[in-house]
Short mmCIF file of N, CA and C in Angstrom, two decimals:
data_model
loop_
_atom_site.label_atom_id
_atom_site.label_comp_id
_atom_site.label_asym_id
_atom_site.label_seq_id
_atom_site.Cartn_x
_atom_site.Cartn_y
_atom_site.Cartn_z
N UNK D 1 -69.77 9.01 -70.72
CA UNK D 1 -68.94 8.98 -69.56
C UNK D 1 -69.74 8.72 -68.32
N UNK D 2 -69.12 8.08 -67.38
CA UNK D 2 -69.81 7.78 -66.14
C UNK D 2 -69.84 8.98 -65.21
N UNK D 3 -70.70 8.90 -64.24
CA UNK D 3 -70.87 9.96 -63.26
C UNK D 3 -69.81 9.85 -62.19
N UNK D 4 -69.13 10.98 -61.82
CA UNK D 4 -68.14 10.99 -60.75
C UNK D 4 -68.84 11.10 -59.41
N UNK D 5 -68.44 10.28 -58.48
CA UNK D 5 -69.02 10.33 -57.13
C UNK D 5 -67.85 10.53 -56.16
N UNK D 6 -67.92 11.59 -55.37
CA UNK D 6 -66.84 11.82 -54.42
C UNK D 6 -67.11 11.05 -53.13
N UNK D 7 -66.04 10.78 -52.40
CA UNK D 7 -66.21 10.04 -51.14
C UNK D 7 -66.92 10.88 -50.10
N UNK D 8 -66.93 12.20 -50.25
CA UNK D 8 -67.60 13.05 -49.27
C UNK D 8 -69.11 12.96 -49.39
N UNK D 9 -69.59 12.69 -50.58
CA UNK D 9 -71.04 12.67 -50.74
C UNK D 9 -71.62 11.27 -50.75
N UNK D 10 -70.78 10.25 -50.87
CA UNK D 10 -71.28 8.90 -50.90
C UNK D 10 -71.68 8.47 -49.50
N UNK D 11 -72.84 7.97 -49.31
CA UNK D 11 -73.34 7.60 -48.00
C UNK D 11 -73.10 6.14 -47.72
N UNK D 12 -72.72 5.87 -46.47
CA UNK D 12 -72.59 4.50 -46.00
C UNK D 12 -73.96 4.02 -45.58
N UNK D 13 -74.61 4.81 -44.80
CA UNK D 13 -76.01 4.55 -44.44
C UNK D 13 -76.74 5.86 -44.64
N UNK D 14 -78.01 5.84 -44.82
CA UNK D 14 -78.73 7.08 -45.07
C UNK D 14 -78.50 8.09 -43.94
N UNK D 15 -78.06 9.32 -44.30
CA UNK D 15 -77.89 10.39 -43.34
C UNK D 15 -76.50 10.49 -42.72
N UNK D 16 -75.62 9.49 -42.88
CA UNK D 16 -74.27 9.53 -42.30
C UNK D 16 -73.26 9.38 -43.43
N UNK D 17 -72.40 10.39 -43.57
CA UNK D 17 -71.40 10.32 -44.63
C UNK D 17 -70.22 9.47 -44.14
N UNK D 18 -69.44 8.99 -45.08
CA UNK D 18 -68.26 8.20 -44.75
C UNK D 18 -67.28 9.05 -43.93
N UNK D 19 -67.13 10.33 -44.29
CA UNK D 19 -66.23 11.23 -43.57
C UNK D 19 -66.68 11.39 -42.11
N UNK D 20 -67.94 11.57 -41.86
CA UNK D 20 -68.46 11.71 -40.49
C UNK D 20 -68.21 10.44 -39.69
N UNK D 21 -68.39 9.32 -40.33
CA UNK D 21 -68.19 8.05 -39.64
C UNK D 21 -66.72 7.90 -39.22
N UNK D 22 -65.79 8.24 -40.13
CA UNK D 22 -64.36 8.13 -39.82
C UNK D 22 -63.98 9.11 -38.72
N UNK D 23 -64.49 10.36 -38.77
CA UNK D 23 -64.21 11.35 -37.73
C UNK D 23 -64.70 10.85 -36.37
N UNK D 24 -65.88 10.33 -36.32
CA UNK D 24 -66.45 9.84 -35.06
C UNK D 24 -65.63 8.69 -34.48
N UNK D 25 -65.20 7.78 -35.33
CA UNK D 25 -64.40 6.66 -34.86
C UNK D 25 -63.04 7.13 -34.35
N UNK D 26 -62.45 8.13 -35.03
CA UNK D 26 -61.14 8.64 -34.62
C UNK D 26 -61.21 9.29 -33.24
N UNK D 27 -62.31 9.99 -32.95
CA UNK D 27 -62.46 10.63 -31.64
C UNK D 27 -62.82 9.64 -30.55
N UNK D 28 -63.52 8.59 -30.88
CA UNK D 28 -63.96 7.61 -29.87
C UNK D 28 -62.85 6.66 -29.47
N UNK D 29 -61.95 6.34 -30.38
CA UNK D 29 -60.90 5.36 -30.09
C UNK D 29 -60.04 5.75 -28.90
N UNK D 30 -59.52 7.01 -28.80
CA UNK D 30 -58.71 7.35 -27.62
C UNK D 30 -59.50 7.25 -26.32
N UNK D 31 -60.77 7.58 -26.34
CA UNK D 31 -61.59 7.50 -25.14
C UNK D 31 -61.75 6.05 -24.69
N UNK D 32 -61.90 5.16 -25.62
CA UNK D 32 -62.06 3.74 -25.29
C UNK D 32 -60.73 3.20 -24.72
N UNK D 33 -59.61 3.57 -25.34
CA UNK D 33 -58.30 3.12 -24.86
C UNK D 33 -58.03 3.69 -23.48
N UNK D 34 -58.31 4.98 -23.27
CA UNK D 34 -58.09 5.61 -21.96
C UNK D 34 -58.94 4.95 -20.89
N UNK D 35 -60.17 4.62 -21.21
CA UNK D 35 -61.06 3.97 -20.24
C UNK D 35 -60.54 2.58 -19.87
N UNK D 36 -59.91 1.90 -20.81
CA UNK D 36 -59.38 0.57 -20.53
C UNK D 36 -58.22 0.62 -19.54
N UNK D 37 -57.40 1.70 -19.55
CA UNK D 37 -56.26 1.82 -18.64
C UNK D 37 -56.60 2.42 -17.29
N UNK D 38 -57.71 3.11 -17.17
CA UNK D 38 -58.07 3.78 -15.92
C UNK D 38 -58.12 2.83 -14.73
N UNK D 39 -58.75 1.65 -14.81
CA UNK D 39 -58.78 0.77 -13.64
C UNK D 39 -57.38 0.31 -13.22
N UNK D 40 -56.48 0.11 -14.17
CA UNK D 40 -55.13 -0.32 -13.84
C UNK D 40 -54.40 0.78 -13.06
N UNK D 41 -54.56 2.03 -13.48
CA UNK D 41 -53.90 3.13 -12.78
C UNK D 41 -54.49 3.31 -11.39
N UNK D 42 -55.77 3.17 -11.24
CA UNK D 42 -56.41 3.35 -9.94
C UNK D 42 -56.00 2.25 -8.95
N UNK D 43 -55.72 1.05 -9.46
CA UNK D 43 -55.39 -0.08 -8.58
C UNK D 43 -53.91 -0.09 -8.18
N UNK D 44 -53.04 0.67 -8.88
CA UNK D 44 -51.62 0.60 -8.56
C UNK D 44 -51.32 1.32 -7.25
N UNK D 45 -50.30 0.84 -6.53
CA UNK D 45 -49.87 1.47 -5.28
C UNK D 45 -48.38 1.72 -5.36
N UNK D 46 -47.90 2.62 -4.53
CA UNK D 46 -46.48 2.92 -4.47
C UNK D 46 -45.76 1.76 -3.81
N UNK D 47 -44.69 1.28 -4.43
CA UNK D 47 -43.91 0.18 -3.85
C UNK D 47 -42.55 0.65 -3.36
N UNK D 48 -42.17 1.87 -3.72
CA UNK D 48 -40.89 2.42 -3.29
C UNK D 48 -41.15 3.58 -2.34
N UNK D 49 -40.68 3.48 -1.10
CA UNK D 49 -40.88 4.58 -0.15
C UNK D 49 -40.11 5.82 -0.58
N UNK D 50 -40.52 6.98 -0.08
CA UNK D 50 -39.82 8.21 -0.46
C UNK D 50 -38.44 8.32 0.20
N UNK D 51 -37.63 9.19 -0.36
CA UNK D 51 -36.32 9.48 0.23
C UNK D 51 -36.54 10.20 1.56
N UNK D 52 -35.87 9.77 2.62
CA UNK D 52 -36.00 10.48 3.90
C UNK D 52 -35.52 11.92 3.76
N UNK D 53 -36.15 12.82 4.51
CA UNK D 53 -35.76 14.23 4.50
C UNK D 53 -34.88 14.49 5.72
N UNK D 54 -33.64 14.85 5.47
CA UNK D 54 -32.70 15.16 6.55
C UNK D 54 -32.64 16.68 6.69
N UNK D 55 -32.79 17.17 7.91
CA UNK D 55 -32.81 18.60 8.18
C UNK D 55 -31.41 19.04 8.61
N UNK D 56 -30.49 19.09 7.65
CA UNK D 56 -29.10 19.40 7.96
C UNK D 56 -28.92 20.82 8.50
N UNK D 57 -29.78 21.75 8.10
CA UNK D 57 -29.65 23.14 8.58
C UNK D 57 -29.83 23.23 10.10
N UNK D 58 -30.54 22.25 10.68
CA UNK D 58 -30.71 22.25 12.15
C UNK D 58 -29.86 21.16 12.82
N UNK D 59 -28.96 20.52 12.05
CA UNK D 59 -28.06 19.52 12.64
C UNK D 59 -27.17 20.21 13.67
N UNK D 60 -26.80 19.48 14.69
CA UNK D 60 -26.02 20.08 15.78
C UNK D 60 -24.95 19.12 16.25
N UNK D 61 -24.06 19.64 17.10
CA UNK D 61 -22.96 18.82 17.63
C UNK D 61 -23.08 18.70 19.14
N UNK D 62 -22.77 17.52 19.64
CA UNK D 62 -22.67 17.26 21.08
C UNK D 62 -21.20 17.41 21.45
N UNK D 63 -20.81 18.60 21.98
CA UNK D 63 -19.40 18.81 22.26
C UNK D 63 -18.90 17.96 23.43
N UNK D 64 -17.59 17.89 23.55
CA UNK D 64 -16.88 17.15 24.59
C UNK D 64 -17.64 16.69 25.81
N UNK D 65 -17.53 17.40 26.91
CA UNK D 65 -18.09 16.95 28.18
C UNK D 65 -19.38 17.68 28.57
N UNK D 66 -20.06 18.30 27.63
CA UNK D 66 -21.27 19.04 27.98
C UNK D 66 -22.46 18.09 28.13
N UNK D 67 -23.55 18.62 28.65
CA UNK D 67 -24.74 17.78 28.86
C UNK D 67 -25.83 18.14 27.84
N UNK D 68 -25.43 18.35 26.60
CA UNK D 68 -26.40 18.64 25.55
C UNK D 68 -26.70 17.38 24.77
N UNK D 69 -27.70 17.47 23.93
CA UNK D 69 -28.01 16.37 23.03
C UNK D 69 -28.80 15.24 23.65
N UNK D 70 -28.93 14.18 22.91
CA UNK D 70 -29.71 13.02 23.33
C UNK D 70 -29.03 12.26 24.48
N UNK D 71 -29.84 11.72 25.37
CA UNK D 71 -29.32 10.94 26.49
C UNK D 71 -28.51 9.76 25.97
N UNK D 72 -27.36 9.54 26.57
CA UNK D 72 -26.54 8.40 26.20
C UNK D 72 -25.77 8.59 24.90
N UNK D 73 -25.77 9.80 24.38
CA UNK D 73 -25.08 10.04 23.11
C UNK D 73 -23.58 10.03 23.34
N UNK D 74 -22.82 9.66 22.32
CA UNK D 74 -21.37 9.72 22.46
C UNK D 74 -20.89 11.18 22.49
N UNK D 75 -19.82 11.44 23.22
CA UNK D 75 -19.23 12.78 23.21
C UNK D 75 -18.69 13.05 21.81
N UNK D 76 -18.72 14.30 21.42
CA UNK D 76 -18.22 14.76 20.13
C UNK D 76 -18.97 14.10 18.96
N UNK D 77 -20.25 13.90 19.15
CA UNK D 77 -21.07 13.31 18.10
C UNK D 77 -21.95 14.39 17.46
N UNK D 78 -22.56 14.04 16.35
CA UNK D 78 -23.50 14.92 15.65
C UNK D 78 -24.90 14.33 15.71
N UNK D 79 -25.88 15.20 15.59
CA UNK D 79 -27.28 14.79 15.48
C UNK D 79 -27.89 15.50 14.30
N UNK D 80 -28.66 14.77 13.51
CA UNK D 80 -29.41 15.38 12.42
C UNK D 80 -30.83 14.84 12.46
N UNK D 81 -31.79 15.73 12.30
CA UNK D 81 -33.20 15.32 12.32
C UNK D 81 -33.57 14.73 10.96
N UNK D 82 -34.40 13.69 10.99
CA UNK D 82 -34.90 13.06 9.78
C UNK D 82 -36.41 12.91 9.89
N UNK D 83 -37.12 13.13 8.79
CA UNK D 83 -38.56 12.90 8.73
C UNK D 83 -38.88 12.13 7.46
N UNK D 84 -39.81 11.21 7.57
CA UNK D 84 -40.25 10.44 6.41
C UNK D 84 -41.53 9.69 6.76
N UNK D 85 -42.38 9.48 5.76
CA UNK D 85 -43.60 8.68 5.92
C UNK D 85 -43.54 7.49 4.98
N UNK D 86 -43.89 6.32 5.49
CA UNK D 86 -43.96 5.12 4.64
C UNK D 86 -45.23 5.22 3.80
N UNK D 87 -45.08 5.52 2.53
CA UNK D 87 -46.22 5.68 1.62
C UNK D 87 -46.59 4.39 0.89
N UNK D 88 -45.94 3.29 1.23
CA UNK D 88 -46.24 2.03 0.55
C UNK D 88 -47.36 1.29 1.27
N UNK D 89 -47.80 0.22 0.66
CA UNK D 89 -48.87 -0.59 1.24
C UNK D 89 -48.34 -1.71 2.13
N UNK D 90 -47.04 -1.78 2.33
CA UNK D 90 -46.49 -2.82 3.20
C UNK D 90 -45.50 -2.24 4.20
N UNK D 91 -45.28 -2.96 5.29
CA UNK D 91 -44.35 -2.52 6.32
C UNK D 91 -42.94 -2.49 5.74
N UNK D 92 -42.23 -1.40 6.02
CA UNK D 92 -40.86 -1.20 5.54
C UNK D 92 -39.93 -1.03 6.73
N UNK D 93 -38.67 -1.36 6.54
CA UNK D 93 -37.65 -1.13 7.55
C UNK D 93 -36.67 -0.12 6.97
N UNK D 94 -36.50 0.99 7.69
CA UNK D 94 -35.56 2.03 7.28
C UNK D 94 -34.29 1.89 8.11
N UNK D 95 -33.18 1.62 7.43
CA UNK D 95 -31.90 1.44 8.10
C UNK D 95 -31.00 2.64 7.82
N UNK D 96 -30.32 3.11 8.85
CA UNK D 96 -29.30 4.14 8.71
C UNK D 96 -27.97 3.42 8.83
N UNK D 97 -27.25 3.31 7.72
CA UNK D 97 -26.10 2.42 7.67
C UNK D 97 -24.75 3.12 7.79
N UNK D 98 -24.74 4.43 7.78
CA UNK D 98 -23.48 5.15 7.92
C UNK D 98 -23.72 6.61 8.26
N UNK D 99 -22.78 7.19 8.98
CA UNK D 99 -22.85 8.61 9.34
C UNK D 99 -21.41 9.12 9.32
N UNK D 100 -21.13 10.04 8.39
CA UNK D 100 -19.78 10.59 8.27
C UNK D 100 -19.81 12.10 8.51
N UNK D 101 -18.81 12.60 9.23
CA UNK D 101 -18.59 14.03 9.41
C UNK D 101 -17.35 14.35 8.56
N UNK D 102 -17.57 15.04 7.46
CA UNK D 102 -16.54 15.21 6.43
C UNK D 102 -16.09 13.81 6.02
N UNK D 103 -14.84 13.43 6.29
CA UNK D 103 -14.37 12.09 5.90
C UNK D 103 -14.28 11.14 7.08
N UNK D 104 -14.61 11.62 8.29
CA UNK D 104 -14.55 10.76 9.48
C UNK D 104 -15.79 9.88 9.54
N UNK D 105 -15.60 8.57 9.47
CA UNK D 105 -16.72 7.64 9.55
C UNK D 105 -17.05 7.40 11.02
N UNK D 106 -18.09 8.09 11.51
CA UNK D 106 -18.47 8.00 12.92
C UNK D 106 -19.49 6.90 13.18
N UNK D 107 -20.17 6.42 12.16
CA UNK D 107 -21.22 5.40 12.35
C UNK D 107 -22.46 5.99 13.00
N UNK D 108 -23.49 5.17 13.11
CA UNK D 108 -24.75 5.58 13.73
C UNK D 108 -24.80 4.99 15.13
N UNK D 109 -24.88 5.85 16.15
CA UNK D 109 -24.91 5.37 17.53
C UNK D 109 -26.32 5.11 18.01
N UNK D 110 -27.28 5.95 17.61
CA UNK D 110 -28.65 5.80 18.11
C UNK D 110 -29.63 6.56 17.22
N UNK D 111 -30.90 6.21 17.38
CA UNK D 111 -32.00 6.94 16.74
C UNK D 111 -32.98 7.27 17.86
N UNK D 112 -33.22 8.57 18.07
CA UNK D 112 -34.11 9.04 19.14
C UNK D 112 -35.32 9.74 18.55
N UNK D 113 -36.47 9.61 19.19
CA UNK D 113 -37.66 10.33 18.78
C UNK D 113 -37.41 11.83 18.93
N UNK D 114 -37.82 12.59 17.91
CA UNK D 114 -37.72 14.06 17.97
C UNK D 114 -38.94 14.56 18.73
N UNK D 115 -38.73 15.46 19.68
CA UNK D 115 -39.84 15.98 20.49
C UNK D 115 -40.12 17.42 20.10
N UNK D 116 -41.12 17.63 19.26
CA UNK D 116 -41.49 18.98 18.82
C UNK D 116 -42.03 19.80 19.99
N UNK D 117 -42.67 19.15 20.94
CA UNK D 117 -43.24 19.87 22.08
C UNK D 117 -42.19 20.32 23.08
N UNK D 118 -40.98 19.78 23.01
CA UNK D 118 -39.91 20.14 23.95
C UNK D 118 -38.77 20.85 23.22
N UNK D 119 -39.13 21.76 22.32
CA UNK D 119 -38.15 22.57 21.58
C UNK D 119 -37.09 21.73 20.88
N UNK D 120 -37.49 20.63 20.29
CA UNK D 120 -36.57 19.81 19.52
C UNK D 120 -35.68 18.89 20.30
N UNK D 121 -35.94 18.73 21.57
CA UNK D 121 -35.12 17.84 22.38
C UNK D 121 -35.38 16.39 21.99
N UNK D 122 -34.49 15.54 22.42
CA UNK D 122 -34.64 14.11 22.17
C UNK D 122 -35.62 13.50 23.16
N UNK D 123 -36.39 12.59 22.66
CA UNK D 123 -37.23 11.77 23.53
C UNK D 123 -36.56 10.40 23.59
N UNK D 124 -37.32 9.39 23.85
CA UNK D 124 -36.77 8.04 24.02
C UNK D 124 -36.05 7.53 22.78
N UNK D 125 -35.03 6.71 23.02
CA UNK D 125 -34.36 6.04 21.91
C UNK D 125 -35.34 5.04 21.30
N UNK D 126 -35.36 4.98 19.98
CA UNK D 126 -36.27 4.07 19.30
C UNK D 126 -35.68 2.67 19.24
N UNK D 127 -36.53 1.66 19.45
CA UNK D 127 -36.03 0.29 19.31
C UNK D 127 -35.71 0.02 17.84
N UNK D 128 -34.60 -0.66 17.61
CA UNK D 128 -34.22 -0.99 16.24
C UNK D 128 -34.30 -2.49 16.05
N UNK D 129 -34.85 -2.87 14.91
CA UNK D 129 -34.99 -4.29 14.59
C UNK D 129 -33.83 -4.73 13.71
N UNK D 130 -33.37 -5.93 13.93
CA UNK D 130 -32.32 -6.50 13.07
C UNK D 130 -32.91 -7.53 12.11
N UNK D 131 -34.22 -7.44 11.90
CA UNK D 131 -34.90 -8.39 11.02
C UNK D 131 -34.29 -8.43 9.63
N UNK D 132 -33.81 -7.30 9.12
CA UNK D 132 -33.22 -7.26 7.78
C UNK D 132 -31.74 -6.90 7.82
N UNK D 133 -31.07 -7.31 8.89
CA UNK D 133 -29.63 -7.09 8.98
C UNK D 133 -29.25 -6.05 10.00
N UNK D 134 -27.94 -5.88 10.14
CA UNK D 134 -27.41 -4.88 11.06
C UNK D 134 -26.67 -3.83 10.24
N UNK D 135 -26.61 -2.58 10.64
CA UNK D 135 -27.22 -2.09 11.87
C UNK D 135 -28.73 -2.14 11.79
N UNK D 136 -29.33 -2.25 12.95
CA UNK D 136 -30.78 -2.38 13.02
C UNK D 136 -31.51 -1.18 12.44
N UNK D 137 -32.71 -1.43 11.96
CA UNK D 137 -33.51 -0.38 11.34
C UNK D 137 -34.77 -0.09 12.13
N UNK D 138 -35.47 0.92 11.69
CA UNK D 138 -36.73 1.34 12.29
C UNK D 138 -37.86 0.79 11.44
N UNK D 139 -38.76 0.07 12.08
CA UNK D 139 -39.89 -0.53 11.37
C UNK D 139 -41.03 0.48 11.26
N UNK D 140 -41.51 0.69 10.02
CA UNK D 140 -42.60 1.63 9.77
C UNK D 140 -43.74 0.93 9.04
N UNK D 141 -44.90 0.90 9.67
CA UNK D 141 -46.09 0.32 9.06
C UNK D 141 -46.56 1.25 7.94
N UNK D 142 -47.42 0.77 7.05
CA UNK D 142 -47.95 1.64 5.99
C UNK D 142 -48.59 2.90 6.60
N UNK D 143 -48.22 4.06 6.08
CA UNK D 143 -48.76 5.32 6.56
C UNK D 143 -48.08 5.90 7.78
N UNK D 144 -47.17 5.14 8.43
CA UNK D 144 -46.50 5.62 9.64
C UNK D 144 -45.43 6.66 9.27
N UNK D 145 -45.25 7.62 10.17
CA UNK D 145 -44.27 8.69 9.97
C UNK D 145 -43.18 8.60 11.03
N UNK D 146 -41.95 8.78 10.60
CA UNK D 146 -40.80 8.83 11.51
C UNK D 146 -40.34 10.28 11.60
N UNK D 147 -40.18 10.78 12.82
CA UNK D 147 -39.62 12.11 13.08
C UNK D 147 -38.60 11.88 14.19
N UNK D 148 -37.33 11.86 13.85
CA UNK D 148 -36.31 11.41 14.80
C UNK D 148 -34.99 12.14 14.62
N UNK D 149 -34.14 12.01 15.65
CA UNK D 149 -32.76 12.44 15.59
C UNK D 149 -31.91 11.22 15.26
N UNK D 150 -31.03 11.33 14.27
CA UNK D 150 -30.02 10.30 14.01
C UNK D 150 -28.76 10.80 14.71
N UNK D 151 -28.19 9.99 15.58
CA UNK D 151 -27.03 10.40 16.37
C UNK D 151 -25.81 9.61 15.88
N UNK D 152 -24.74 10.33 15.57
CA UNK D 152 -23.52 9.66 15.12
C UNK D 152 -22.72 9.15 16.31
N UNK D 153 -21.72 8.35 16.01
CA UNK D 153 -20.72 8.01 17.01
C UNK D 153 -19.78 9.21 17.15
N UNK D 154 -18.74 9.08 17.93
CA UNK D 154 -17.80 10.17 18.14
C UNK D 154 -17.11 10.53 16.82
N UNK D 155 -17.15 11.85 16.50
CA UNK D 155 -16.59 12.32 15.23
C UNK D 155 -15.36 13.18 15.44
N UNK D 156 -14.83 13.24 16.67
CA UNK D 156 -13.66 14.06 16.94
C UNK D 156 -14.04 15.47 17.36
N UNK D 157 -13.04 16.24 17.73
CA UNK D 157 -13.31 17.55 18.32
C UNK D 157 -13.50 18.68 17.33
N UNK D 158 -13.04 18.55 16.11
CA UNK D 158 -13.18 19.66 15.18
C UNK D 158 -14.56 19.64 14.51
N UNK D 159 -14.99 20.81 14.08
CA UNK D 159 -16.29 20.93 13.43
C UNK D 159 -16.26 20.40 12.00
N UNK D 160 -17.36 19.83 11.58
CA UNK D 160 -17.46 19.29 10.22
C UNK D 160 -18.11 20.30 9.29
N UNK D 161 -17.64 20.34 8.07
CA UNK D 161 -18.25 21.20 7.06
C UNK D 161 -19.39 20.50 6.34
N UNK D 162 -19.38 19.17 6.35
CA UNK D 162 -20.40 18.41 5.63
C UNK D 162 -20.68 17.10 6.36
N UNK D 163 -21.97 16.81 6.55
CA UNK D 163 -22.39 15.53 7.14
C UNK D 163 -22.99 14.67 6.03
N UNK D 164 -22.80 13.36 6.14
CA UNK D 164 -23.33 12.40 5.16
C UNK D 164 -24.01 11.27 5.93
N UNK D 165 -25.26 10.96 5.59
CA UNK D 165 -25.97 9.85 6.22
C UNK D 165 -26.38 8.86 5.13
N UNK D 166 -25.94 7.61 5.28
CA UNK D 166 -26.32 6.54 4.35
C UNK D 166 -27.57 5.87 4.89
N UNK D 167 -28.52 5.55 3.99
CA UNK D 167 -29.79 4.96 4.42
C UNK D 167 -30.25 3.94 3.38
N UNK D 168 -31.12 3.03 3.82
CA UNK D 168 -31.73 2.07 2.89
C UNK D 168 -33.09 1.64 3.42
N UNK D 169 -34.03 1.46 2.50
CA UNK D 169 -35.37 0.92 2.79
C UNK D 169 -35.38 -0.55 2.43
N UNK D 170 -36.08 -1.36 3.26
CA UNK D 170 -36.21 -2.80 2.99
C UNK D 170 -37.65 -3.23 3.23
N UNK D 171 -38.22 -3.97 2.30
CA UNK D 171 -39.55 -4.54 2.51
C UNK D 171 -39.43 -5.56 3.63
N UNK D 172 -40.23 -5.42 4.67
CA UNK D 172 -40.10 -6.32 5.83
C UNK D 172 -40.37 -7.78 5.45
N UNK D 173 -41.31 -8.00 4.54
CA UNK D 173 -41.70 -9.37 4.20
C UNK D 173 -40.59 -10.17 3.52
N UNK D 174 -39.71 -9.49 2.76
CA UNK D 174 -38.66 -10.19 2.02
C UNK D 174 -37.25 -9.69 2.35
N UNK D 175 -37.15 -8.57 3.03
CA UNK D 175 -35.88 -7.89 3.31
C UNK D 175 -35.19 -7.37 2.05
N UNK D 176 -35.90 -7.42 0.92
CA UNK D 176 -35.34 -6.88 -0.32
C UNK D 176 -35.18 -5.37 -0.18
N UNK D 177 -34.07 -4.84 -0.68
CA UNK D 177 -33.84 -3.40 -0.66
C UNK D 177 -34.75 -2.75 -1.69
N UNK D 178 -35.59 -1.81 -1.23
CA UNK D 178 -36.50 -1.12 -2.15
C UNK D 178 -35.91 0.19 -2.64
N UNK D 179 -35.03 0.82 -1.85
CA UNK D 179 -34.27 1.99 -2.30
C UNK D 179 -33.19 2.29 -1.28
N UNK D 180 -32.18 3.03 -1.71
CA UNK D 180 -31.09 3.39 -0.81
C UNK D 180 -30.40 4.63 -1.35
N UNK D 181 -29.61 5.27 -0.48
CA UNK D 181 -28.89 6.45 -0.93
C UNK D 181 -28.07 7.06 0.18
N UNK D 182 -27.45 8.18 -0.13
CA UNK D 182 -26.69 8.97 0.82
C UNK D 182 -27.22 10.38 0.74
N UNK D 183 -27.54 10.95 1.89
CA UNK D 183 -27.98 12.34 1.95
C UNK D 183 -26.90 13.14 2.65
N UNK D 184 -26.61 14.33 2.12
CA UNK D 184 -25.53 15.16 2.65
C UNK D 184 -25.98 16.60 2.84
N UNK D 185 -25.37 17.26 3.81
CA UNK D 185 -25.66 18.66 4.04
C UNK D 185 -24.75 19.25 5.09
N UNK D 186 -24.74 20.58 5.16
CA UNK D 186 -23.91 21.29 6.13
C UNK D 186 -24.63 21.44 7.45
N UNK D 187 -23.95 21.14 8.58
CA UNK D 187 -24.58 21.31 9.90
C UNK D 187 -24.63 22.79 10.27
N UNK D 188 -25.44 23.10 11.27
CA UNK D 188 -25.63 24.48 11.71
C UNK D 188 -24.42 25.05 12.43
N UNK D 189 -23.58 24.20 13.01
CA UNK D 189 -22.44 24.67 13.79
C UNK D 189 -22.81 24.95 15.24
N UNK D 190 -24.06 24.69 15.61
CA UNK D 190 -24.52 24.93 16.97
C UNK D 190 -24.42 23.68 17.81
N UNK D 191 -24.38 23.88 19.14
CA UNK D 191 -24.44 22.74 20.05
C UNK D 191 -25.88 22.25 20.09
N UNK D 192 -26.07 20.96 20.34
CA UNK D 192 -27.40 20.38 20.40
C UNK D 192 -28.17 20.93 21.58
N UNK D 193 -29.53 20.96 21.50
CA UNK D 193 -30.34 21.46 22.60
C UNK D 193 -30.12 20.64 23.87
N UNK D 194 -30.20 21.29 25.03
CA UNK D 194 -30.08 20.58 26.30
C UNK D 194 -31.24 19.61 26.42
N UNK D 195 -30.97 18.48 27.08
CA UNK D 195 -32.04 17.48 27.19
C UNK D 195 -32.95 17.82 28.32
#
């Protein structure tokens, strides 16, 4: 009878068993594959800007004939603060395309800079570009942050239980929509800060 030789003891090269060679190759393969993908992951950039953050808990109303809220605001309008940073590598245009108080479509009347140093009062109205359509949007360069009040048109005299703001991001170079949505929340029920 011939001699039995097991695969565990048969050597491929002196000092290295076939089992050791297979184990080593199995552990090395994932490392080689992972190393091949690492440069691709490092080179990728965000192409979709983040969802704007609307601060509905501090949203306020500009009542009838009072002198609260942003300069030039419509009477009986609402204001909600929004913050967002353009995290993409290209200039984006953020458009606010609708503002509803409950079911009343009040539209967007203005966008004003939020003034943290003046207890949340409005600063200057921001220029809006119509490069990617109307209503005009706010142009944000890569890394730029927007901290502003979105002011609705007149929403009537009764208080709203829910505010809704429609928004969309557009790549400035092509005007292609990169993301869009509707953000909703309950307002504070307070009058807007005096200017």
